[in-house]
Amino acid sequence: MSRRPGSRASMRHMKSFALLLPLCLLMQDPVRTNFAVLAGFEFSKGMKLPDEVTALDGKIVQLSGFMAREVPGSGPVGQFLMINDACGCNGTPKLNEIVFCALAEGTTMEIKAGIVQVTGKLYVGEQTEEDEVVSIYVLDADSVQ
Amino acid sequence: MSRTFPRPALVALLTCLTATTAAQDATAPNSEDWQKHVERACTHARYGLRLSASKKVAAGGDAAMPAVRAWTDKLGLNSLPVALVEAIADAGGNGEAVLGLLQQWALDRDFYWRAQALRGLALRAHNEAALRAKFAPVFAEFVEDPAWLMRTFARWLADDPTRDFDVETAPGQIVRTVESDPRARTRLAALRGNSRELFTALSDRRTFLGDPWGKRRAAEALTALTALLGTDCGYRIDATDQEHAPARLRLADAIAAKDGGSTPATVTQADPNLTFLGGIEILSCKNGDLFLRWSADGLVQGGPSPDCSHSRQIAPAHWTKLLRTATALELPQENGVVICDKLRLQLRTDRPQAAVAPSALPQPAADWLKQLAAAIEESGDPSLAGALRQRLEQFVSIAAQAR
């Protein structure tokens, strides 16, 4: 795990110095994954994540789910959460049941109501802030359909 | 069903958790700034930090509850996030202040997260006979609740045939209706360790407006079955039916070996072989859910659960007119700020779906849905039509209500 949504601009800057890498990434077929894989274990801070999950780190993946805001509100977003269940009544999503998605710098979109399919590069690993885990899955969303 | 079912491992885990946190009550530091932690749990911009603050408040038990009360006194009960209520329900301990809050929240029909509060009471009641007796009237009140999650936690202890229930001290706890919502049946089966009911959920592939709710149900069933049997027998939810057929057979054999009964048969549940043009989904913790979908030729399926058990054919002339009106409607993708209850509407497949918060449904869409209700009633299903009209009331815009 190497980054979080806020560091996307610097990552893109670095990529510009390595033109071959993004070209290679663009040529990758996305790996189809789902929440049964991502959320298929009991997460605890500091644990070794399952191999089938860490194997997705750095891969271009395709994932279906519901878009949600990190904070309730309205209007277009540059970042959003991907979750498996649209109904908040059904319980609080755990950190391994959420993919934190970031759109490209300067891009925003409306939160869509139904199931969406997101494609982009997935980063797997604990991100901490103030000594607390704030995310496990971060995805640079290149396409949301 | 056997009367000697072992309790599921999940419940055993929760027992330990509740007992542990109950013990933590006495040692919770009083020097903590609970107001700060509550505020953080309710308002921090980072989801993960809200979660961790919620757990901290819950671990504080009774010591932290005055700060929670102060918060809700100031900003209202619905300013509490579900994560905080769920954390208190899971790990708030058995102190009087915690129990008092959970009971108050569970009884408040306008509180978004009343089912989570009731779950907190049910977990404690499951573990302690005294608490079971104390909260029995609360469970009895909600066994027929329109919201499936409320009903599930109320029924967990209220109509469990494996329990020696004392109907004299807890009158009204006999549940008269069989649970028909597949989501509730699976959740109840997980709570009670009913492996055969869980097995029937494994092959659910049904969807509603693109939402694979059957697959979620199957995943929940597999998690519970794995805890019960001590193995998943290699079954994978994301595999194809053909791929996981051998694992499914191993699971069926394991269930038969465990309870001594016959090997359960696989029941595959899939969507009907129909194409649906649009639909409406109302998810409400207050009034219960409602699902409706329609085909291009006016077949309407619907009901209070996503399996849509009601089916009616709208008269062709009426349906043609309704479709024409729907084509002319334009809806923003987001209507209002959704916190809990919400409506999802797709008028036609070539239009994006719209999400609507309570009191935010634009008048033209509300009018169209009322016309749909009238058409359903004319087709001979007044109960489905009435349910649609009743659920819509919560979502019709304030401006429209004033007219």
XYZ file of C-alpha atoms in Angstrom:
548
model
C 0.000 0.000 0.000
C 1.560 3.226 -1.026
C -0.951 6.050 -0.990
C -4.316 7.514 -0.098
C -6.836 9.572 -2.126
C -5.325 12.925 -1.194
C -1.978 11.991 -2.660
C -3.355 11.267 -6.108
C -1.974 14.443 -7.710
C 1.578 13.673 -6.635
C 1.231 10.113 -7.883
C 0.105 11.355 -11.284
C 3.078 13.736 -11.339
C 5.425 10.842 -10.692
C 3.779 8.845 -13.424
C 4.559 11.544 -15.946
C 8.245 10.661 -15.490
C 7.597 7.051 -16.207
C 5.611 7.082 -19.398
C 5.943 3.403 -20.025
C 4.285 2.438 -16.773
C 0.889 4.030 -17.404
C 0.939 2.691 -20.938
C 1.445 -0.774 -19.541
C -1.313 -0.224 -17.005
C -3.715 0.966 -19.679
C -3.085 -2.223 -21.561
C -4.001 -4.386 -18.557
C -7.348 -6.091 -18.588
C -9.022 -5.204 -15.323
C -9.195 -7.945 -12.722
C -12.813 -8.511 -11.781
C -13.191 -8.602 -8.038
C -16.075 -8.271 -5.607
C -16.971 -7.676 -2.001
C -17.104 -11.396 -1.275
C -13.317 -11.325 -1.728
C -12.590 -7.906 -0.253
C -14.822 -8.347 2.788
C -14.476 -12.093 3.192
C -12.466 -11.933 6.425
C -12.717 -10.431 9.889
C -10.516 -7.363 9.871
C -8.489 -6.232 12.857
C -5.891 -3.521 13.009
C -2.376 -4.691 12.189
C -3.428 -8.095 10.896
C -1.853 -9.759 7.889
C -4.399 -9.336 5.122
C -5.384 -12.480 3.193
C -3.227 -13.294 0.184
C -6.167 -13.133 -2.230
C -6.666 -9.521 -1.140
C -3.032 -8.386 -1.136
C -2.665 -9.958 -4.571
C -4.909 -7.168 -5.852
C -2.603 -4.391 -4.645
C -1.550 -2.234 -7.555
C -3.816 -4.040 -10.011
C -6.396 -2.470 -12.287
C -9.630 -3.907 -10.950
C -13.302 -3.787 -11.792
C -15.786 -3.810 -8.942
C -19.564 -3.433 -8.637
C -21.313 -1.795 -5.715
C -23.133 1.266 -4.479
C -21.711 4.747 -4.308
C -21.956 6.556 -0.983
C -20.618 9.769 0.480
C -18.092 9.756 3.270
C -20.080 12.565 4.855
C -23.822 13.038 4.249
C -24.579 15.840 1.826
C -25.506 16.583 -1.756
C -23.880 17.734 -4.989
C -21.053 16.357 -7.107
C -18.119 14.575 -5.457
C -14.473 14.001 -6.252
C -14.224 11.077 -3.850
C -16.756 8.522 -2.741
C -17.125 5.220 -0.967
C -18.021 1.973 -2.724
C -20.078 -0.287 -0.522
C -21.905 -3.565 -0.950
C -25.267 -2.637 0.503
C -27.309 0.468 -0.208
C -29.250 0.261 3.014
C -27.523 1.933 5.929
C -30.070 0.311 8.220
C -28.393 -2.994 7.637
C -25.379 -2.033 9.700
C -22.231 -0.004 9.601
C -19.893 -1.119 6.834
C -16.611 -2.345 8.283
C -13.371 -1.005 6.874
C -12.894 -4.078 4.686
C -16.400 -3.564 3.311
C -15.532 -0.148 1.880
C -13.424 0.908 -1.079
C -12.419 4.560 -0.872
C -12.542 5.824 -4.443
C -10.928 8.960 -5.819
C -11.698 10.430 -9.220
C -8.977 12.038 -11.300
C -7.768 15.433 -10.120
C -10.392 18.106 -10.818
C -13.051 15.579 -11.834
C -16.381 15.375 -10.037
C -19.580 13.456 -10.580
C -23.005 12.959 -9.078
C -23.564 10.060 -6.720
C -25.486 7.460 -8.719
C -28.438 5.755 -7.079
C -28.093 2.210 -8.398
C -25.334 -0.340 -8.766
C -22.255 1.057 -10.490
C -19.190 -0.593 -11.928
C -15.923 1.126 -11.074
C -12.649 0.441 -12.841
C -9.294 1.695 -11.652
C -6.096 0.953 -9.810
C -6.599 -0.556 -6.376
C -4.235 -0.023 -3.452
C -4.491 -2.494 -0.603
C -3.180 -1.932 2.908
C -3.877 -0.093 6.117
C -3.864 3.694 5.926
C -3.688 5.308 9.332
C -4.401 8.760 10.613
C -3.899 9.721 14.235
C -2.906 6.112 14.874
C -6.301 4.845 13.702
C -6.947 2.833 10.558
C -8.991 4.961 8.178
C -8.967 2.733 5.108
C -7.769 -0.580 3.714
C -8.834 -0.245 0.097
C -8.216 2.866 -1.977
C -9.012 3.000 -5.663
C -8.106 5.518 -8.343
C -11.366 5.442 -10.251
C -10.802 5.867 -13.974
C -14.311 4.904 -14.942
C -17.648 4.753 -13.121
C -20.531 3.262 -15.074
C -36.655 -27.996 14.129
C -34.709 -29.671 16.920
C -35.118 -28.228 20.403
C -31.496 -28.955 21.213
C -29.776 -26.879 18.563
C -26.376 -25.665 19.688
C -26.125 -21.887 19.746
C -24.259 -20.433 16.816
C -20.638 -19.535 17.189
C -21.539 -15.983 16.264
C -23.721 -15.660 19.322
C -21.018 -17.203 21.493
C -18.624 -14.595 20.231
C -21.061 -11.812 20.952
C -21.638 -13.255 24.412
C -17.964 -12.967 25.170
C -17.875 -9.500 23.690
C -20.773 -8.227 25.747
C -19.458 -9.838 28.899
C -16.041 -8.359 28.329
C -17.345 -4.902 27.730
C -19.662 -5.164 30.705
C -16.605 -5.803 32.792
C -14.988 -2.788 31.213
C -17.664 -0.468 32.576
C -16.111 -0.372 35.984
C -12.688 0.442 34.638
C -13.656 3.038 32.018
C -11.591 6.133 32.727
C -13.694 8.966 34.063
C -11.124 11.511 33.023
C -11.946 11.025 29.343
C -13.457 13.953 27.513
C -16.515 12.038 26.394
C -18.109 15.070 24.787
C -15.108 15.354 22.504
C -15.291 11.662 21.580
C -19.041 11.853 20.916
C -18.603 14.911 18.726
C -15.844 13.158 16.847
C -17.990 10.049 16.407
C -20.805 12.186 14.992
C -19.031 14.756 12.879
C -15.479 13.812 11.909
C -14.961 14.008 8.158
C -13.080 10.686 8.027
C -15.226 7.582 8.186
C -12.527 5.498 9.889
C -12.026 8.081 12.625
C -15.776 8.267 13.228
C -15.757 4.486 13.611
C -12.873 4.478 16.085
C -14.409 7.310 18.120
C -17.702 5.382 18.205
C -15.930 2.329 19.586
C -14.209 4.456 22.192
C -17.505 5.968 23.345
C -19.063 2.493 23.509
C -16.148 1.137 25.518
C -16.754 3.943 28.011
C -20.095 2.343 28.879
C -22.204 4.226 31.405
C -19.498 6.840 31.936
C -19.843 8.023 28.340
C -23.631 7.999 28.118
C -24.269 11.454 29.673
C -22.232 12.932 26.821
C -24.347 10.999 24.298
C -27.520 12.247 25.957
C -26.209 15.816 25.995
C -25.483 15.530 22.270
C -28.952 14.299 21.385
C -30.626 16.811 23.728
C -28.876 19.537 21.804
C -29.085 18.245 18.223
C -31.807 15.615 18.227
C -31.717 11.839 18.261
C -31.270 11.550 14.510
C -28.009 13.452 14.668
C -26.453 10.215 15.945
C -24.704 8.176 13.249
C -25.534 4.500 12.882
C -21.931 3.582 13.697
C -22.197 5.053 17.188
C -25.519 3.373 17.938
C -24.217 0.086 16.620
C -21.011 0.366 18.639
C -23.000 0.973 21.832
C -25.325 -1.900 20.947
C -22.362 -4.227 20.375
C -19.956 -3.199 23.082
C -21.532 -0.654 25.426
C -21.790 -3.098 28.326
C -24.771 -3.733 30.558
C -24.763 -0.580 32.671
C -28.079 1.021 33.537
C -27.397 4.160 31.511
C -26.549 2.126 28.408
C -29.580 -0.124 28.793
C -31.808 2.905 29.367
C -30.596 4.595 26.202
C -30.904 1.465 24.087
C -34.449 0.902 25.313
C -35.413 4.522 24.714
C -33.986 4.416 21.210
C -35.591 1.077 20.342
C -39.005 2.352 21.377
C -38.748 5.562 19.373
C -40.409 4.886 16.007
C -38.930 8.056 14.546
C -35.363 7.139 15.403
C -33.453 6.060 12.295
C -31.388 3.423 14.073
C -34.008 1.854 16.335
C -33.300 -1.621 14.929
C -29.650 -1.343 15.949
C -30.769 -0.343 19.447
C -33.174 -3.277 19.606
C -30.373 -5.551 18.480
C -28.343 -4.307 21.451
C -31.166 -5.257 23.810
C -31.639 -8.627 22.098
C -27.955 -9.527 22.383
C -28.035 -8.789 26.093
C -31.360 -10.535 26.609
C -30.030 -13.579 24.828
C -27.206 -13.797 27.320
C -29.036 -13.012 30.540
C -32.373 -14.428 31.639
C -33.069 -11.417 33.847
C -32.623 -9.048 30.942
C -34.710 -11.302 28.738
C -37.587 -10.975 31.168
C -37.025 -7.244 31.550
C -37.100 -6.531 27.828
C -39.693 -9.117 26.817
C -42.435 -6.468 26.487
C -40.170 -4.454 24.175
C -39.604 -7.455 21.900
C -43.304 -8.306 21.977
C -44.162 -4.830 20.753
C -42.185 -5.200 17.553
C -42.720 -8.787 16.388
C -45.022 -7.504 13.646
C -43.089 -4.312 12.910
C -43.142 -3.289 9.242
C -39.354 -2.802 9.253
C -37.787 -6.222 8.713
C -34.730 -5.627 10.854
C -36.828 -4.527 13.842
C -39.060 -7.530 13.358
C -36.059 -9.843 13.149
C -34.488 -8.794 16.429
C -37.897 -8.772 18.132
C -38.663 -12.287 16.879
C -35.242 -13.701 17.636
C -36.153 -14.344 21.240
C -39.903 -13.933 21.032
C -40.812 -16.869 18.823
C -37.786 -19.087 19.050
C -39.120 -22.631 19.356
C -35.870 -23.728 20.947
C -36.552 -21.513 23.961
C -38.715 -22.371 26.928
C -40.604 -19.151 26.763
C -42.693 -18.079 29.726
C -45.861 -16.777 28.144
C -47.414 -15.953 31.525
C -44.769 -13.446 32.475
C -44.376 -12.256 28.914
C -47.821 -12.181 27.360
C -48.179 -11.442 23.692
C -44.945 -13.075 22.704
C -46.514 -15.707 20.540
C -45.823 -14.712 16.976
C -48.772 -15.401 14.739
C -47.390 -14.816 11.289
C -44.624 -16.722 9.582
C -41.730 -14.559 8.487
C -41.867 -14.248 4.712
C -39.124 -11.713 3.983
C -36.121 -13.712 2.738
C -33.711 -11.212 4.285
C -35.319 -11.604 7.690
C -35.506 -15.383 7.408
C -31.784 -15.574 6.775
C -30.882 -13.146 9.552
C -33.094 -15.046 11.992
C -31.611 -18.352 10.888
C -28.123 -16.962 11.469
C -29.065 -15.792 14.950
C -30.683 -19.112 15.835
C -28.233 -21.422 14.124
C -30.819 -22.883 11.771
C -28.451 -24.483 9.273
C -31.175 -25.817 6.960
C -32.744 -22.420 6.485
C -29.282 -20.987 5.862
C -28.601 -23.660 3.264
C -31.700 -22.654 1.289
C -30.333 -19.111 1.075
C -27.006 -20.206 -0.410
C -28.297 -20.473 -3.951
C -30.158 -17.180 -4.047
C -29.218 -15.239 -7.184
C -32.139 -12.817 -7.258
C -31.767 -9.126 -7.997
C -33.890 -6.032 -7.820
C -33.204 -3.084 -10.146
C -29.699 -4.438 -10.600
C -29.051 -4.875 -6.867
C -27.849 -8.456 -6.218
C -29.646 -8.776 -2.901
C -29.876 -12.556 -3.234
C -26.112 -12.824 -3.420
C -25.755 -10.719 -0.259
C -28.235 -13.026 1.428
C -26.199 -16.026 0.279
C -22.999 -14.469 1.608
C -24.606 -13.853 4.991
C -25.858 -17.431 5.060
C -22.425 -18.801 4.186
C -20.751 -16.800 6.959
C -23.252 -18.135 9.495
C -23.036 -21.698 8.171
C -19.240 -21.600 8.332
C -19.438 -20.523 11.972
C -21.943 -23.276 12.736
C -20.173 -26.112 10.947
C -16.624 -24.977 11.544
C -15.906 -25.133 7.810
C -17.108 -23.571 4.575
C -16.398 -26.856 2.739
C -14.649 -24.825 0.037
C -17.819 -23.001 -0.968
C -17.237 -19.621 -2.626
C -20.049 -17.125 -3.115
C -18.496 -15.618 -6.234
C -18.109 -18.960 -8.005
C -20.535 -20.146 -10.647
C -23.244 -22.681 -9.785
C -21.334 -25.364 -11.659
C -18.046 -24.514 -9.934
C -19.360 -24.731 -6.417
C -21.740 -27.666 -6.854
C -19.325 -30.136 -5.177
C -18.755 -27.752 -2.250
C -22.502 -27.296 -1.895
C -22.930 -31.065 -1.652
C -20.235 -31.229 1.030
C -22.058 -28.500 2.961
C -25.334 -30.400 2.664
C -23.654 -33.568 3.965
C -22.082 -31.651 6.847
C -25.488 -30.255 7.835
C -27.045 -33.719 7.740
C -24.177 -35.154 9.778
C -24.523 -32.406 12.375
C -28.259 -32.549 12.982
C -28.858 -36.173 12.056
C -31.497 -35.342 9.456
C -31.683 -35.992 5.750
C -29.381 -34.226 3.308
C -30.932 -30.874 2.412
C -31.737 -30.293 -1.241
C -30.490 -27.280 -3.149
C -33.124 -24.718 -3.999
C -31.912 -22.323 -6.664
C -33.688 -18.995 -6.559
C -33.268 -16.826 -9.618
C -34.971 -13.864 -11.235
C -38.010 -14.550 -13.414
C -37.289 -14.762 -17.113
C -38.609 -11.255 -17.719
C -37.088 -7.903 -18.560
C -38.111 -5.076 -16.289
C -38.264 -1.570 -17.622
C -38.212 0.260 -14.314
C -39.099 0.112 -10.682
C -39.184 1.750 -7.309
C -37.504 0.656 -4.106
C -38.404 2.250 -0.796
C -36.146 1.375 2.101
C -37.554 2.653 5.365
C -36.498 1.751 8.882
C -39.613 3.539 10.014
C -42.424 2.271 7.798
C -40.906 -0.831 6.251
C -39.685 -1.463 2.719
C -41.596 -1.600 -0.535
C -40.429 -2.935 -3.895
C -42.189 -2.529 -7.247
C -40.990 -3.200 -10.760
C -42.684 -3.124 -14.124
C -42.146 -4.616 -17.546
C -42.661 -2.869 -20.877
C -46.052 -4.522 -21.329
C -47.428 -3.537 -17.922
C -46.706 -6.532 -15.713
C -46.146 -5.105 -12.215
C -44.472 -7.146 -9.494
C -44.052 -5.916 -5.964
C -44.303 -6.387 -2.245
C -42.678 -5.583 1.088
C -39.596 -7.665 0.310
C -37.361 -7.742 -2.771
C -38.686 -11.113 -3.944
C -41.796 -9.202 -5.128
C -44.451 -11.780 -4.270
C -47.374 -9.767 -5.710
C -47.891 -9.715 -9.454
C -50.528 -7.814 -11.455
C -51.114 -7.040 -15.114
C -52.104 -3.432 -15.770
C -54.715 -2.950 -18.495
C -52.897 -2.187 -21.796
C -54.647 1.137 -22.449
C -53.897 2.365 -18.958
C -50.313 1.181 -19.098
C -49.597 2.818 -22.460
C -50.720 6.134 -21.030
C -48.622 5.666 -17.891
C -45.522 4.824 -19.918
C -46.004 7.893 -22.094
C -46.128 10.087 -18.988
C -43.052 8.375 -17.543
C -41.100 9.077 -20.713
C -41.731 12.781 -20.314
C -40.517 12.882 -16.691
C -37.030 14.127 -15.844
C -35.638 13.465 -12.368
C -32.351 14.624 -10.832
C -30.144 11.730 -9.718
C -30.074 13.045 -6.161
C -33.107 14.525 -4.472
C -32.490 15.725 -0.930
C -29.907 14.419 1.538
C -30.302 10.732 2.247
C -29.375 9.664 5.782
C -31.458 6.540 6.382
C -34.831 6.077 4.682
C -34.660 6.456 0.936
C -36.472 5.889 -2.304
C -34.776 4.665 -5.471
C -36.662 5.167 -8.691
C -36.008 4.070 -12.229
C -38.736 5.135 -14.605
C -37.215 3.461 -17.652
C -34.046 1.508 -18.342
C -32.729 4.286 -20.577
C -32.824 6.764 -17.651
C -30.444 6.970 -14.695
C -31.823 5.866 -11.370
C -32.762 8.585 -8.903
C -32.277 8.577 -5.122
C -34.798 10.495 -3.065
C -34.666 11.479 0.608
C -37.855 11.858 2.677
C -39.881 14.963 1.739
C -37.846 15.421 -1.456
C -39.775 13.555 -4.163
C -40.544 16.027 -6.960
C -44.262 16.516 -7.534
C -44.392 15.161 -11.119
C -42.801 11.877 -10.039
C -45.102 11.661 -7.020
C -48.115 12.224 -9.265
C -46.955 9.512 -11.638
C -46.469 7.026 -8.814
C -49.943 7.808 -7.496
C -51.322 7.094 -10.961
C -49.422 3.822 -10.889
C -51.008 3.024 -7.508
C -54.441 3.694 -9.004
C -53.673 1.382 -11.924
C -52.512 -1.370 -9.549
C -55.706 -0.982 -7.553
C -57.796 -1.224 -10.716
C -55.928 -4.368 -11.643
C -57.184 -5.967 -8.434
C -54.458 -5.526 -5.800
C -55.689 -2.838 -3.397
C -53.212 -3.883 -0.702
C -50.175 -3.302 -2.929
C -51.684 -0.045 -4.183
C -52.388 1.078 -0.620
C -48.866 0.221 0.473
C -47.438 2.322 -2.360
C -49.637 5.299 -1.488
C -48.821 5.011 2.209
C -45.048 4.729 1.691
C -45.046 7.631 -0.768
C -46.391 10.004 1.882
C -42.998 10.023 3.598
C -41.238 11.091 0.393
C -43.576 13.616 -1.192
C -41.921 17.020 -1.152
C -42.905 19.507 1.501
C -43.937 21.988 -1.185
C -46.235 19.398 -2.718
C -47.693 18.531 0.677
C -48.562 22.194 1.220
C -50.635 22.311 -1.970
